[in-house]
Every structure is written in structure tokens, then in C-alpha cells.
Amino acid sequence: MAVALVLLLIVVASLLFHWLTPWWLPPLASNWQRMDDTLTVTVLITGAFFVAIMLFLIYTVWRYRHRQGQRAAYEPENPRVERWLIGATTLGIVGLLAPGLAVYADYVHPPHDALVLEVLGQQWQWHYRFAGASEKLGGTDVRFVAPDNPFGLDAADPAALDNILVTGNEVHLPIGRPIKVLLRSNDVLHDFFVPPFRARMNIVPGQLSSFWFTPTTAGRFEAMCAQLCGVGHPNMRGFVVVEPEADFRAWLAKQPTFATALAARAAAPKSADPLVARGGALAQAKGCVACHSIDGRTIVGPTWKGLFGKTETFTDGSTAKVDDEFLKRFIRDPAARPIKGFAPVMPKVELSDAEVDALVAYIKAQPAN
Ligand code: CUA
């Protein structure tokens, strides 16, 4: 009797939790109402089966409870019950799978007039690319991937030159227009996910995948990585700003093209120390910036602002002055002597001696003020 009561309480508590929980989808901001409908169908079917099975269990526990002198009957075959169970289970599974298959078929077939946005995932940041005036995405190749060319754009391809490259973790999109998202990864498995759009997809290294959606609500929505991709994974966040077409055009016009980026690169070393510039690009490319700020904020690791020349304390209480030797040794083997006050989560990054020198030069170039 007590067992039956406990089971009944579990059913009631589960249903109450479902209706009262604040943990549910954020308001929909795209065309994918059908994804929400699919989820509703799934919850209804699994919920109905859960309640039915639990009630049956409660009934049998109560009805066939132990009584003195009563013996159990053994009935291994019952074709009628088996047919009924197979039928109900089949219907349930078809109901769970079919709506999702139909939605997915649409999800990967974008309309022909969709605006193409390329999203590049990299430990631990996002890069975005739009086609420029020529309306073509230029050719890319892994051979050209470099700290200052994460997309691996081919400088010899005329179509690449007017491609618009978005730096920083914020991308803008026009409202009411279908967006075809092309996804690439430069290293490991990532997943581009904007919850209010319901849109997401794994980004498999070496594969080009795509999906589409139409933003229907203006606003600023958080984009995130939904696959654990290393220690910097929680920092792989950004924003998608949805705004009227005219505002989007104005924003897009302010973004650099591949040609202007090339020109800026050609002009830059004359004014700045090339080693520091290389270190800065490496800090971006290797994902150091996901954990180390240069503006004094503590993200995961210590800020690089004013780090050089400071005295750091290790977890064992010993101290050392941060100089070239300290930084080189720490970058080579971060786990050897953890710093007090920070989790020992920094990965060993494959770097050549020249790359370590460049990074150290960059860290050195971040004075306290
Ligand atoms: Cu990229 Cu998690």
C-alpha cells in the first residue's frame, strides 16, 4: 500500500513539475514554430505513456498485494495483450519520430533567396563571413588558414576579396529574411546554437554543414556553443542582433572586407612591432583570449594587463617574478606550478619556440597603465 502511494506521489509531482517549472523554452524568435510543436507532441506522448504505465503499476501493486495463502498464476503467452502492446508502442514511436523527420527535411533545405552566413567555429570563438558585392563566397583552403586568416580565404580568388569578415563575437541579421547558415570548424566539434531561433547544428571538423531559419523578432539574442569543446567552451558565446534590413545594411557596410583586411595587414608592421602583432594574432588564433583579458578583467586565467613584472604566488606559497623565463616555462607546462587563486585548467598548447616568443612579447606589451 505504501509503495502504491509513493508511486502515485511521483506521478503527481512529475505532472506538477512539468506545469509549474520555470525551465522551459525562451519565446520563439524565428519561423520554427514546428520545432516547438514537435517538442509538444513528444512531451504529450511520453507523458501519456508515463502516466498510463505508472497507473497500471500502482493498480497491480495494490490489487495483487501479498495475502496469506494466495498464489501467483504464471501466464507466459497472451497474444491479445501482446498485439495490443505492439500496436500502441508502434503508434507511440511513429508519433515521436515522424514530426521530427518532416521538420528536419525542411530545416536542411533553405529557400533559394536565403542570405548566406558562414559561421566558423574555433577554440574558443566564432567568426562570421558574408558574401560581398559579388554575392559569392570566395574559395578557401586549409593551406591558407593562419592566425590572421581563420577562414583560410584564398587571396588569389577574386570572389574572396569582397567577402565581408565579421570580427568580434557579434553578428547582425536582417529581420524577416531567410538565413542560410554554413558551418565549418577549424579544430574540434562545436555546435552553433541560438536558443530563441531553435536553430542549432553540430559543426564537424572537415565537414560543411548547413541549416536555415528566418528571424521574426528584432532583438539581441545569445549565441552559444553547445558541444563541450575544451576548457574555453563556456566562453564560446556571442550575440546575434536582429534588426530591420536598412540597419543591417548600414552595419554590414562598416565591416571589413577580405581586401581591406589584407591591405591593413600589409600596412600594419611598419607602425608596430611585428613580433607583438604576431603574438596578438596568436592569442586570438590559439584561443588564449577566451581566458585571458588585456583590459584587467579576470575571465578564467589572470589578465595580461600589467602581468609582466608582477610577482605571482604559486599554490605551494612560493613566489616568483613574472619575466620572460617565467612566462615561457608556464606556457610550455602550465600544470607544473599552478598559480594561487586560479583553477589549474590551462591546456598545453602546441607552439613553436618562435610562437612562444611572440606570445611573450605580446603579454609584455600590455602595461598596467
Ligand atoms: Cu565550441 Cu564548445
mmCIF file of C-alpha atoms and ligand atoms in Angstrom:
data_model
loop_
_atom_site.group_PDB
_atom_site.id
_atom_site.type_symbol
_atom_site.label_atom_id
_atom_site.label_comp_id
_atom_site.label_asym_id
_atom_site.label_seq_id
_atom_site.Cartn_x
_atom_site.Cartn_y
_atom_site.Cartn_z
ATOM 1 C CA MET A 1 0.000 0.000 0.000
ATOM 2 C CA ALA A 2 2.805 2.379 0.935
ATOM 3 C CA VAL A 3 4.596 1.578 -2.337
ATOM 4 C CA ALA A 4 1.459 2.357 -4.363
ATOM 5 C CA LEU A 5 1.088 5.676 -2.553
ATOM 6 C CA VAL A 6 4.713 6.631 -3.195
ATOM 7 C CA LEU A 7 4.298 5.793 -6.907
ATOM 8 C CA LEU A 8 1.158 7.918 -7.062
ATOM 9 C CA LEU A 9 3.027 10.814 -5.434
ATOM 10 C CA ILE A 10 5.783 10.503 -8.063
ATOM 11 C CA VAL A 11 3.183 10.795 -10.846
ATOM 12 C CA VAL A 12 1.511 13.839 -9.297
ATOM 13 C CA ALA A 13 4.852 15.520 -8.524
ATOM 14 C CA SER A 14 6.114 14.905 -12.090
ATOM 15 C CA LEU A 15 2.995 16.452 -13.634
ATOM 16 C CA LEU A 16 3.110 19.439 -11.262
ATOM 17 C CA PHE A 17 6.820 19.922 -12.023
ATOM 18 C CA HIS A 18 6.068 19.943 -15.742
ATOM 19 C CA TRP A 19 3.321 22.570 -15.417
ATOM 20 C CA LEU A 20 4.975 24.773 -12.819
ATOM 21 C CA THR A 21 8.637 24.688 -13.855
ATOM 22 C CA PRO A 22 10.244 27.968 -14.957
ATOM 23 C CA TRP A 23 12.727 25.941 -17.059
ATOM 24 C CA TRP A 24 11.118 25.994 -20.442
ATOM 25 C CA LEU A 25 11.918 27.350 -23.911
ATOM 26 C CA PRO A 26 12.598 31.089 -24.309
ATOM 27 C CA PRO A 27 9.994 32.860 -26.520
ATOM 28 C CA LEU A 28 10.328 31.824 -30.170
ATOM 29 C CA ALA A 29 12.067 34.396 -32.419
ATOM 30 C CA SER A 30 12.167 32.508 -35.710
ATOM 31 C CA ASN A 31 9.947 30.681 -38.186
ATOM 32 C CA TRP A 32 10.417 27.301 -36.476
ATOM 33 C CA GLN A 33 7.105 27.065 -34.609
ATOM 34 C CA ARG A 34 7.023 23.488 -35.942
ATOM 35 C CA MET A 35 10.052 22.601 -33.791
ATOM 36 C CA ASP A 36 8.111 23.692 -30.708
ATOM 37 C CA ASP A 37 5.076 21.740 -31.920
ATOM 38 C CA THR A 38 7.261 18.656 -32.332
ATOM 39 C CA LEU A 39 8.501 19.067 -28.776
ATOM 40 C CA THR A 40 4.901 19.419 -27.543
ATOM 41 C CA VAL A 41 3.908 16.211 -29.362
ATOM 42 C CA THR A 42 6.914 14.414 -27.798
ATOM 43 C CA VAL A 43 6.053 15.628 -24.294
ATOM 44 C CA LEU A 44 2.380 14.642 -24.755
ATOM 45 C CA ILE A 45 3.185 11.121 -25.997
ATOM 46 C CA THR A 46 5.909 10.364 -23.425
ATOM 47 C CA GLY A 47 3.774 11.977 -20.699
ATOM 48 C CA ALA A 48 0.705 9.897 -21.609
ATOM 49 C CA PHE A 49 2.751 6.674 -21.662
ATOM 50 C CA PHE A 50 4.415 7.593 -18.356
ATOM 51 C CA VAL A 51 1.102 8.242 -16.603
ATOM 52 C CA ALA A 52 -0.580 5.142 -18.102
ATOM 53 C CA ILE A 53 2.285 2.811 -17.174
ATOM 54 C CA MET A 54 2.584 4.241 -13.664
ATOM 55 C CA LEU A 55 -1.174 3.985 -13.024
ATOM 56 C CA PHE A 56 -1.152 0.378 -14.240
ATOM 57 C CA LEU A 57 1.795 -0.328 -11.932
ATOM 58 C CA ILE A 58 0.024 1.295 -8.967
ATOM 59 C CA TYR A 59 -3.120 -0.696 -9.695
ATOM 60 C CA THR A 60 -1.284 -4.047 -9.882
ATOM 61 C CA VAL A 61 0.803 -3.329 -6.770
ATOM 62 C CA TRP A 62 -2.400 -2.629 -4.855
ATOM 63 C CA ARG A 63 -4.685 -5.231 -6.444
ATOM 64 C CA TYR A 64 -2.238 -8.168 -6.280
ATOM 65 C CA ARG A 65 -0.542 -7.316 -2.976
ATOM 66 C CA HIS A 66 0.592 -10.184 -0.788
ATOM 67 C CA ARG A 67 -2.125 -12.053 1.060
ATOM 68 C CA GLN A 68 -1.736 -15.152 3.183
ATOM 69 C CA GLY A 69 -2.392 -18.324 1.188
ATOM 70 C CA GLN A 70 -2.694 -16.573 -2.202
ATOM 71 C CA ARG A 71 -0.575 -17.996 -5.055
ATOM 72 C CA ALA A 72 0.590 -16.280 -8.233
ATOM 73 C CA ALA A 73 -0.590 -17.641 -11.591
ATOM 74 C CA TYR A 74 2.008 -17.898 -14.378
ATOM 75 C CA GLU A 75 0.775 -16.992 -17.866
ATOM 76 C CA PRO A 76 3.740 -16.756 -20.304
ATOM 77 C CA GLU A 77 1.707 -16.199 -23.504
ATOM 78 C CA ASN A 78 -1.170 -13.823 -24.132
ATOM 79 C CA PRO A 79 -1.400 -12.993 -27.869
ATOM 80 C CA ARG A 80 -4.196 -10.473 -27.371
ATOM 81 C CA VAL A 81 -2.216 -8.357 -24.870
ATOM 82 C CA GLU A 82 0.947 -8.673 -26.999
ATOM 83 C CA ARG A 83 -0.825 -7.445 -30.162
ATOM 84 C CA TRP A 84 -2.297 -4.561 -28.241
ATOM 85 C CA LEU A 85 1.104 -3.608 -26.741
ATOM 86 C CA ILE A 86 2.940 -3.840 -30.088
ATOM 87 C CA GLY A 87 0.265 -1.675 -31.734
ATOM 88 C CA ALA A 88 0.348 1.020 -29.035
ATOM 89 C CA THR A 89 4.172 1.102 -28.891
ATOM 90 C CA THR A 90 4.419 1.345 -32.690
ATOM 91 C CA LEU A 91 1.978 4.239 -32.780
ATOM 92 C CA GLY A 92 3.864 5.964 -29.976
ATOM 93 C CA ILE A 93 7.251 5.632 -31.682
ATOM 94 C CA VAL A 94 5.899 6.764 -35.058
ATOM 95 C CA GLY A 95 4.374 9.765 -33.286
ATOM 96 C CA LEU A 96 7.751 10.566 -31.712
ATOM 97 C CA LEU A 97 9.828 10.221 -34.897
ATOM 98 C CA ALA A 98 7.673 11.294 -37.837
ATOM 99 C CA PRO A 99 7.133 15.001 -36.978
ATOM 100 C CA GLY A 100 10.868 15.465 -36.338
ATOM 101 C CA LEU A 101 11.820 13.871 -39.668
ATOM 102 C CA ALA A 102 9.441 16.158 -41.545
ATOM 103 C CA VAL A 103 10.769 19.287 -39.797
ATOM 104 C CA TYR A 104 14.401 18.240 -40.294
ATOM 105 C CA ALA A 105 13.831 17.701 -44.021
ATOM 106 C CA ASP A 106 12.744 21.358 -44.274
ATOM 107 C CA TYR A 107 15.438 22.561 -41.880
ATOM 108 C CA VAL A 108 18.265 21.459 -44.204
ATOM 109 C CA HIS A 109 16.638 22.704 -47.437
ATOM 110 C CA PRO A 110 16.866 26.515 -47.374
ATOM 111 C CA PRO A 111 14.830 28.712 -49.736
ATOM 112 C CA HIS A 112 16.775 29.835 -52.827
ATOM 113 C CA ASP A 113 16.694 33.521 -51.920
ATOM 114 C CA ALA A 114 18.244 32.954 -48.475
ATOM 115 C CA LEU A 115 21.026 35.243 -47.296
ATOM 116 C CA VAL A 116 24.167 33.165 -46.762
ATOM 117 C CA LEU A 117 26.035 33.484 -43.469
ATOM 118 C CA GLU A 118 29.114 31.410 -42.846
ATOM 119 C CA VAL A 119 29.903 30.569 -39.232
ATOM 120 C CA LEU A 120 33.371 29.329 -38.377
ATOM 121 C CA GLY A 121 33.894 27.660 -35.009
ATOM 122 C CA GLN A 122 37.313 27.669 -33.466
ATOM 123 C CA GLN A 123 38.593 27.066 -29.935
ATOM 124 C CA TRP A 124 37.127 29.272 -28.446
ATOM 125 C CA GLN A 125 35.435 31.892 -30.536
ATOM 126 C CA TRP A 126 33.153 32.449 -33.522
ATOM 127 C CA HIS A 127 33.994 34.069 -36.854
ATOM 128 C CA TYR A 128 31.366 35.156 -39.385
ATOM 129 C CA ARG A 129 31.533 35.756 -43.133
ATOM 130 C CA PHE A 130 29.045 37.232 -45.631
ATOM 131 C CA ALA A 131 29.381 37.389 -49.406
ATOM 132 C CA GLY A 132 30.160 40.916 -50.610
ATOM 133 C CA ALA A 133 29.022 42.872 -53.662
ATOM 134 C CA SER A 134 29.741 39.937 -55.993
ATOM 135 C CA GLU A 135 27.304 37.825 -53.916
ATOM 136 C CA LYS A 136 29.772 34.940 -53.932
ATOM 137 C CA LEU A 137 31.722 33.365 -51.109
ATOM 138 C CA GLY A 138 35.360 33.148 -52.172
ATOM 139 C CA GLY A 139 37.346 29.925 -52.216
ATOM 140 C CA THR A 140 39.024 28.669 -49.071
ATOM 141 C CA ASP A 141 41.626 26.058 -48.300
ATOM 142 C CA VAL A 142 43.140 24.755 -45.074
ATOM 143 C CA ARG A 143 46.552 25.642 -46.537
ATOM 144 C CA PHE A 144 45.704 29.335 -46.116
ATOM 145 C CA VAL A 145 44.388 29.086 -42.543
ATOM 146 C CA ALA A 146 46.556 31.340 -40.380
ATOM 147 C CA PRO A 147 46.090 33.423 -37.211
ATOM 148 C CA ASP A 148 45.151 36.436 -39.347
ATOM 149 C CA ASN A 149 43.143 34.371 -41.855
ATOM 150 C CA PRO A 150 40.981 31.967 -39.829
ATOM 151 C CA PHE A 151 38.692 31.244 -42.799
ATOM 152 C CA GLY A 152 41.647 30.180 -44.958
ATOM 153 C CA LEU A 153 40.490 32.564 -47.702
ATOM 154 C CA ASP A 154 42.361 32.317 -50.988
ATOM 155 C CA ALA A 155 43.869 35.755 -51.751
ATOM 156 C CA ALA A 156 44.209 34.732 -55.415
ATOM 157 C CA ASP A 157 40.453 34.195 -55.783
ATOM 158 C CA PRO A 158 38.786 37.441 -56.944
ATOM 159 C CA ALA A 159 35.482 36.328 -55.367
ATOM 160 C CA ALA A 160 37.169 36.208 -51.927
ATOM 161 C CA LEU A 161 38.314 39.830 -51.932
ATOM 162 C CA ASP A 162 34.916 41.450 -51.333
ATOM 163 C CA ASN A 163 33.825 38.875 -48.738
ATOM 164 C CA ILE A 164 32.794 40.585 -45.520
ATOM 165 C CA LEU A 165 34.561 39.300 -42.427
ATOM 166 C CA VAL A 166 32.985 39.965 -39.044
ATOM 167 C CA THR A 167 35.421 40.292 -36.199
ATOM 168 C CA GLY A 168 34.269 40.033 -32.620
ATOM 169 C CA ASN A 169 31.536 37.813 -31.257
ATOM 170 C CA GLU A 170 28.533 39.784 -32.509
ATOM 171 C CA VAL A 171 26.818 39.346 -35.845
ATOM 172 C CA HIS A 172 23.795 41.234 -37.199
ATOM 173 C CA LEU A 173 20.965 39.786 -39.313
ATOM 174 C CA PRO A 174 18.011 41.360 -41.132
ATOM 175 C CA ILE A 175 14.538 40.608 -39.789
ATOM 176 C CA GLY A 176 12.101 38.569 -41.871
ATOM 177 C CA ARG A 177 14.629 37.223 -44.362
ATOM 178 C CA PRO A 178 15.617 33.533 -44.602
ATOM 179 C CA ILE A 179 19.218 32.967 -43.493
ATOM 180 C CA LYS A 180 21.185 30.001 -44.748
ATOM 181 C CA VAL A 181 23.914 29.173 -42.239
ATOM 182 C CA LEU A 182 27.041 27.385 -43.454
ATOM 183 C CA LEU A 183 29.094 25.822 -40.686
ATOM 184 C CA ARG A 184 32.778 24.966 -40.527
ATOM 185 C CA SER A 185 35.202 24.142 -37.726
ATOM 186 C CA ASN A 186 38.926 24.769 -37.648
ATOM 187 C CA ASP A 187 39.696 22.280 -34.900
ATOM 188 C CA VAL A 188 37.217 20.193 -32.902
ATOM 189 C CA LEU A 189 33.486 19.529 -32.671
ATOM 190 C CA HIS A 190 31.479 22.683 -31.903
ATOM 191 C CA ASP A 191 27.750 23.410 -32.119
ATOM 192 C CA PHE A 192 26.267 26.745 -33.140
ATOM 193 C CA PHE A 193 23.107 27.336 -31.114
ATOM 194 C CA VAL A 194 20.772 30.327 -30.778
ATOM 195 C CA PRO A 195 18.007 29.124 -28.407
ATOM 196 C CA PRO A 196 15.257 31.651 -29.351
ATOM 197 C CA PHE A 197 15.661 30.625 -33.022
ATOM 198 C CA ARG A 198 15.602 26.933 -32.016
ATOM 199 C CA ALA A 199 18.324 26.695 -34.677
ATOM 200 C CA ARG A 200 21.418 24.657 -33.927
ATOM 201 C CA MET A 201 23.716 22.154 -35.547
ATOM 202 C CA ASN A 202 26.915 20.315 -34.752
ATOM 203 C CA ILE A 203 29.988 21.567 -36.587
ATOM 204 C CA VAL A 204 32.124 18.588 -37.523
ATOM 205 C CA PRO A 205 35.759 19.309 -38.435
ATOM 206 C CA GLY A 206 36.347 18.610 -42.119
ATOM 207 C CA GLN A 207 32.647 18.866 -42.992
ATOM 208 C CA LEU A 208 30.482 21.673 -44.309
ATOM 209 C CA SER A 209 27.006 21.519 -42.789
ATOM 210 C CA SER A 210 24.080 23.900 -43.101
ATOM 211 C CA PHE A 211 20.593 24.800 -41.907
ATOM 212 C CA TRP A 212 18.300 27.791 -42.277
ATOM 213 C CA PHE A 213 15.918 29.956 -40.317
ATOM 214 C CA THR A 214 14.080 33.273 -40.650
ATOM 215 C CA PRO A 215 14.429 35.665 -37.702
ATOM 216 C CA THR A 216 10.974 37.049 -36.895
ATOM 217 C CA THR A 217 11.666 39.243 -33.860
ATOM 218 C CA ALA A 218 14.055 42.168 -33.541
ATOM 219 C CA GLY A 219 16.422 41.956 -30.610
ATOM 220 C CA ARG A 220 19.753 40.789 -29.320
ATOM 221 C CA PHE A 221 19.954 37.043 -28.812
ATOM 222 C CA GLU A 222 22.691 34.987 -27.260
ATOM 223 C CA ALA A 223 24.519 32.519 -29.494
ATOM 224 C CA MET A 224 26.488 29.775 -27.839
ATOM 225 C CA CYS A 225 28.476 26.649 -28.418
ATOM 226 C CA ALA A 226 26.509 23.552 -27.441
ATOM 227 C CA GLN A 227 29.258 20.931 -27.526
ATOM 228 C CA LEU A 228 31.914 20.635 -24.852
ATOM 229 C CA CYS A 229 34.958 21.668 -26.890
ATOM 230 C CA GLY A 230 37.672 22.222 -24.275
ATOM 231 C CA VAL A 231 38.380 24.392 -21.231
ATOM 232 C CA GLY A 232 37.366 27.588 -23.049
ATOM 233 C CA HIS A 233 33.959 26.166 -24.065
ATOM 234 C CA PRO A 234 31.905 28.347 -21.654
ATOM 235 C CA ASN A 235 33.470 31.445 -23.226
ATOM 236 C CA MET A 236 32.367 30.486 -26.719
ATOM 237 C CA ARG A 237 29.419 32.855 -26.556
ATOM 238 C CA GLY A 238 28.325 35.725 -28.673
ATOM 239 C CA PHE A 239 25.298 37.664 -29.798
ATOM 240 C CA VAL A 240 23.072 37.752 -32.848
ATOM 241 C CA VAL A 241 21.406 41.137 -33.368
ATOM 242 C CA VAL A 242 18.210 41.028 -35.454
ATOM 243 C CA GLU A 243 17.238 44.400 -36.919
ATOM 244 C CA PRO A 244 15.442 45.981 -39.918
ATOM 245 C CA GLU A 245 17.078 45.416 -43.319
ATOM 246 C CA ALA A 246 18.282 49.064 -43.602
ATOM 247 C CA ASP A 247 20.054 48.947 -40.209
ATOM 248 C CA PHE A 248 21.577 45.610 -41.160
ATOM 249 C CA ARG A 249 22.871 47.052 -44.458
ATOM 250 C CA ALA A 250 24.409 50.021 -42.612
ATOM 251 C CA TRP A 251 26.115 47.709 -40.128
ATOM 252 C CA LEU A 252 27.350 45.405 -42.891
ATOM 253 C CA ALA A 253 28.869 48.324 -44.794
ATOM 254 C CA LYS A 254 31.042 49.094 -41.749
ATOM 255 C CA GLN A 255 32.560 45.596 -41.581
ATOM 256 C CA PRO A 256 35.940 45.000 -43.216
ATOM 257 C CA THR A 257 36.213 43.005 -46.417
ATOM 258 C CA PHE A 258 38.973 40.489 -47.030
ATOM 259 C CA ALA A 259 40.648 43.064 -49.333
ATOM 260 C CA THR A 260 40.678 45.783 -46.647
ATOM 261 C CA ALA A 261 41.946 43.247 -44.102
ATOM 262 C CA LEU A 262 44.787 42.323 -46.468
ATOM 263 C CA ALA A 263 45.620 45.998 -47.007
ATOM 264 C CA ALA A 264 45.574 46.699 -43.252
ATOM 265 C CA ARG A 265 47.874 43.751 -42.676
ATOM 266 C CA ALA A 266 50.310 44.992 -45.327
ATOM 267 C CA ALA A 267 50.375 48.434 -43.704
ATOM 268 C CA ALA A 268 50.476 47.362 -40.046
ATOM 269 C CA PRO A 269 54.042 46.056 -39.405
ATOM 270 C CA LYS A 270 55.556 49.414 -40.365
ATOM 271 C CA SER A 271 53.939 51.135 -37.393
ATOM 272 C CA ALA A 272 54.018 48.341 -34.800
ATOM 273 C CA ASP A 273 56.461 45.718 -33.555
ATOM 274 C CA PRO A 274 55.824 42.699 -35.833
ATOM 275 C CA LEU A 275 56.606 40.253 -33.018
ATOM 276 C CA VAL A 276 53.941 41.842 -30.766
ATOM 277 C CA ALA A 277 51.461 41.894 -33.650
ATOM 278 C CA ARG A 278 52.151 38.211 -34.319
ATOM 279 C CA GLY A 279 51.680 37.435 -30.624
ATOM 280 C CA GLY A 280 48.346 39.262 -30.645
ATOM 281 C CA ALA A 281 47.167 37.266 -33.650
ATOM 282 C CA LEU A 282 48.332 34.034 -31.996
ATOM 283 C CA ALA A 283 46.488 34.894 -28.779
ATOM 284 C CA GLN A 284 43.321 35.126 -30.916
ATOM 285 C CA ALA A 285 44.048 32.079 -33.046
ATOM 286 C CA LYS A 286 45.044 29.764 -30.224
ATOM 287 C CA GLY A 287 42.092 30.873 -28.127
ATOM 288 C CA CYS A 288 44.169 32.393 -25.281
ATOM 289 C CA VAL A 289 41.793 35.374 -25.325
ATOM 290 C CA ALA A 290 38.944 33.141 -24.192
ATOM 291 C CA CYS A 291 40.551 33.027 -20.722
ATOM 292 C CA HIS A 292 42.996 35.969 -20.580
ATOM 293 C CA SER A 293 41.852 39.568 -20.995
ATOM 294 C CA ILE A 294 44.093 42.531 -21.798
ATOM 295 C CA ASP A 295 41.798 45.064 -20.102
ATOM 296 C CA GLY A 296 42.210 43.962 -16.490
ATOM 297 C CA ARG A 297 39.152 41.675 -16.285
ATOM 298 C CA THR A 298 39.686 38.227 -14.819
ATOM 299 C CA ILE A 299 37.920 35.702 -17.048
ATOM 300 C CA VAL A 300 39.297 32.221 -16.305
ATOM 301 C CA GLY A 301 43.002 32.950 -16.020
ATOM 302 C CA PRO A 302 44.840 36.079 -14.871
ATOM 303 C CA THR A 303 44.544 39.196 -17.024
ATOM 304 C CA TRP A 304 47.589 40.024 -19.121
ATOM 305 C CA LYS A 305 47.231 43.704 -18.281
ATOM 306 C CA GLY A 306 50.231 44.552 -16.114
ATOM 307 C CA LEU A 307 51.101 40.864 -15.677
ATOM 308 C CA PHE A 308 54.700 41.241 -16.813
ATOM 309 C CA GLY A 309 56.924 42.306 -13.910
ATOM 310 C CA LYS A 310 54.313 41.360 -11.274
ATOM 311 C CA THR A 311 55.097 38.874 -8.507
ATOM 312 C CA GLU A 312 52.859 35.796 -8.686
ATOM 313 C CA THR A 313 52.209 33.363 -5.826
ATOM 314 C CA PHE A 314 52.016 29.655 -6.544
ATOM 315 C CA THR A 315 49.621 27.269 -4.807
ATOM 316 C CA ASP A 316 52.512 25.995 -2.657
ATOM 317 C CA GLY A 317 53.049 29.522 -1.296
ATOM 318 C CA SER A 318 56.277 30.226 -3.154
ATOM 319 C CA THR A 319 56.528 33.334 -5.293
ATOM 320 C CA ALA A 320 58.279 34.366 -8.495
ATOM 321 C CA LYS A 321 58.571 37.490 -10.584
ATOM 322 C CA VAL A 322 56.847 37.277 -13.975
ATOM 323 C CA ASP A 323 59.645 37.651 -16.515
ATOM 324 C CA ASP A 324 60.419 36.159 -19.922
ATOM 325 C CA GLU A 325 61.664 32.894 -18.418
ATOM 326 C CA PHE A 326 58.593 32.579 -16.118
ATOM 327 C CA LEU A 327 56.141 33.075 -18.990
ATOM 328 C CA LYS A 328 57.933 30.713 -21.366
ATOM 329 C CA ARG A 329 58.081 27.975 -18.756
ATOM 330 C CA PHE A 330 54.453 28.481 -17.759
ATOM 331 C CA ILE A 331 53.182 28.379 -21.365
ATOM 332 C CA ARG A 332 55.208 25.218 -22.035
ATOM 333 C CA ASP A 333 53.937 23.394 -18.939
ATOM 334 C CA PRO A 334 51.013 25.194 -17.254
ATOM 335 C CA ALA A 335 50.285 22.358 -14.817
ATOM 336 C CA ALA A 336 53.820 22.204 -13.338
ATOM 337 C CA ARG A 337 53.343 25.102 -10.892
ATOM 338 C CA PRO A 338 49.714 26.256 -10.637
ATOM 339 C CA ILE A 339 49.074 29.867 -9.653
ATOM 340 C CA LYS A 340 47.239 30.544 -6.393
ATOM 341 C CA GLY A 341 43.641 31.619 -6.857
ATOM 342 C CA PHE A 342 43.190 30.058 -10.305
ATOM 343 C CA ALA A 343 41.922 26.621 -11.288
ATOM 344 C CA PRO A 344 44.716 24.621 -12.963
ATOM 345 C CA VAL A 345 42.770 24.241 -16.203
ATOM 346 C CA MET A 346 45.119 25.784 -18.784
ATOM 347 C CA PRO A 347 45.841 23.283 -21.546
ATOM 348 C CA LYS A 348 49.262 22.646 -23.022
ATOM 349 C CA VAL A 349 49.116 24.298 -26.442
ATOM 350 C CA GLU A 350 51.366 23.123 -29.241
ATOM 351 C CA LEU A 351 53.591 26.122 -30.004
ATOM 352 C CA SER A 352 56.945 26.552 -31.717
ATOM 353 C CA ASP A 353 59.714 28.471 -29.925
ATOM 354 C CA ALA A 354 59.095 31.424 -32.258
ATOM 355 C CA GLU A 355 55.388 31.375 -31.380
ATOM 356 C CA VAL A 356 56.129 31.333 -27.640
ATOM 357 C CA ASP A 357 58.486 34.311 -28.140
ATOM 358 C CA ALA A 358 55.746 36.191 -29.988
ATOM 359 C CA LEU A 359 53.175 35.470 -27.255
ATOM 360 C CA VAL A 360 55.587 36.575 -24.524
ATOM 361 C CA ALA A 361 56.299 39.773 -26.478
ATOM 362 C CA TYR A 362 52.553 40.402 -26.707
ATOM 363 C CA ILE A 363 51.999 39.797 -22.965
ATOM 364 C CA LYS A 364 54.957 42.103 -22.225
ATOM 365 C CA ALA A 365 53.334 44.789 -24.375
ATOM 366 C CA GLN A 366 50.290 45.009 -22.007
ATOM 367 C CA PRO A 367 51.439 47.513 -19.367
ATOM 368 C CA ALA A 368 49.495 48.083 -16.156
ATOM 369 C CA ASN A 369 48.508 51.517 -17.414
HETATM 370 CU CU1 CUA B 1 32.965 25.257 -29.056
HETATM 371 CU CU2 CUA B 1 32.038 24.364 -27.014
#
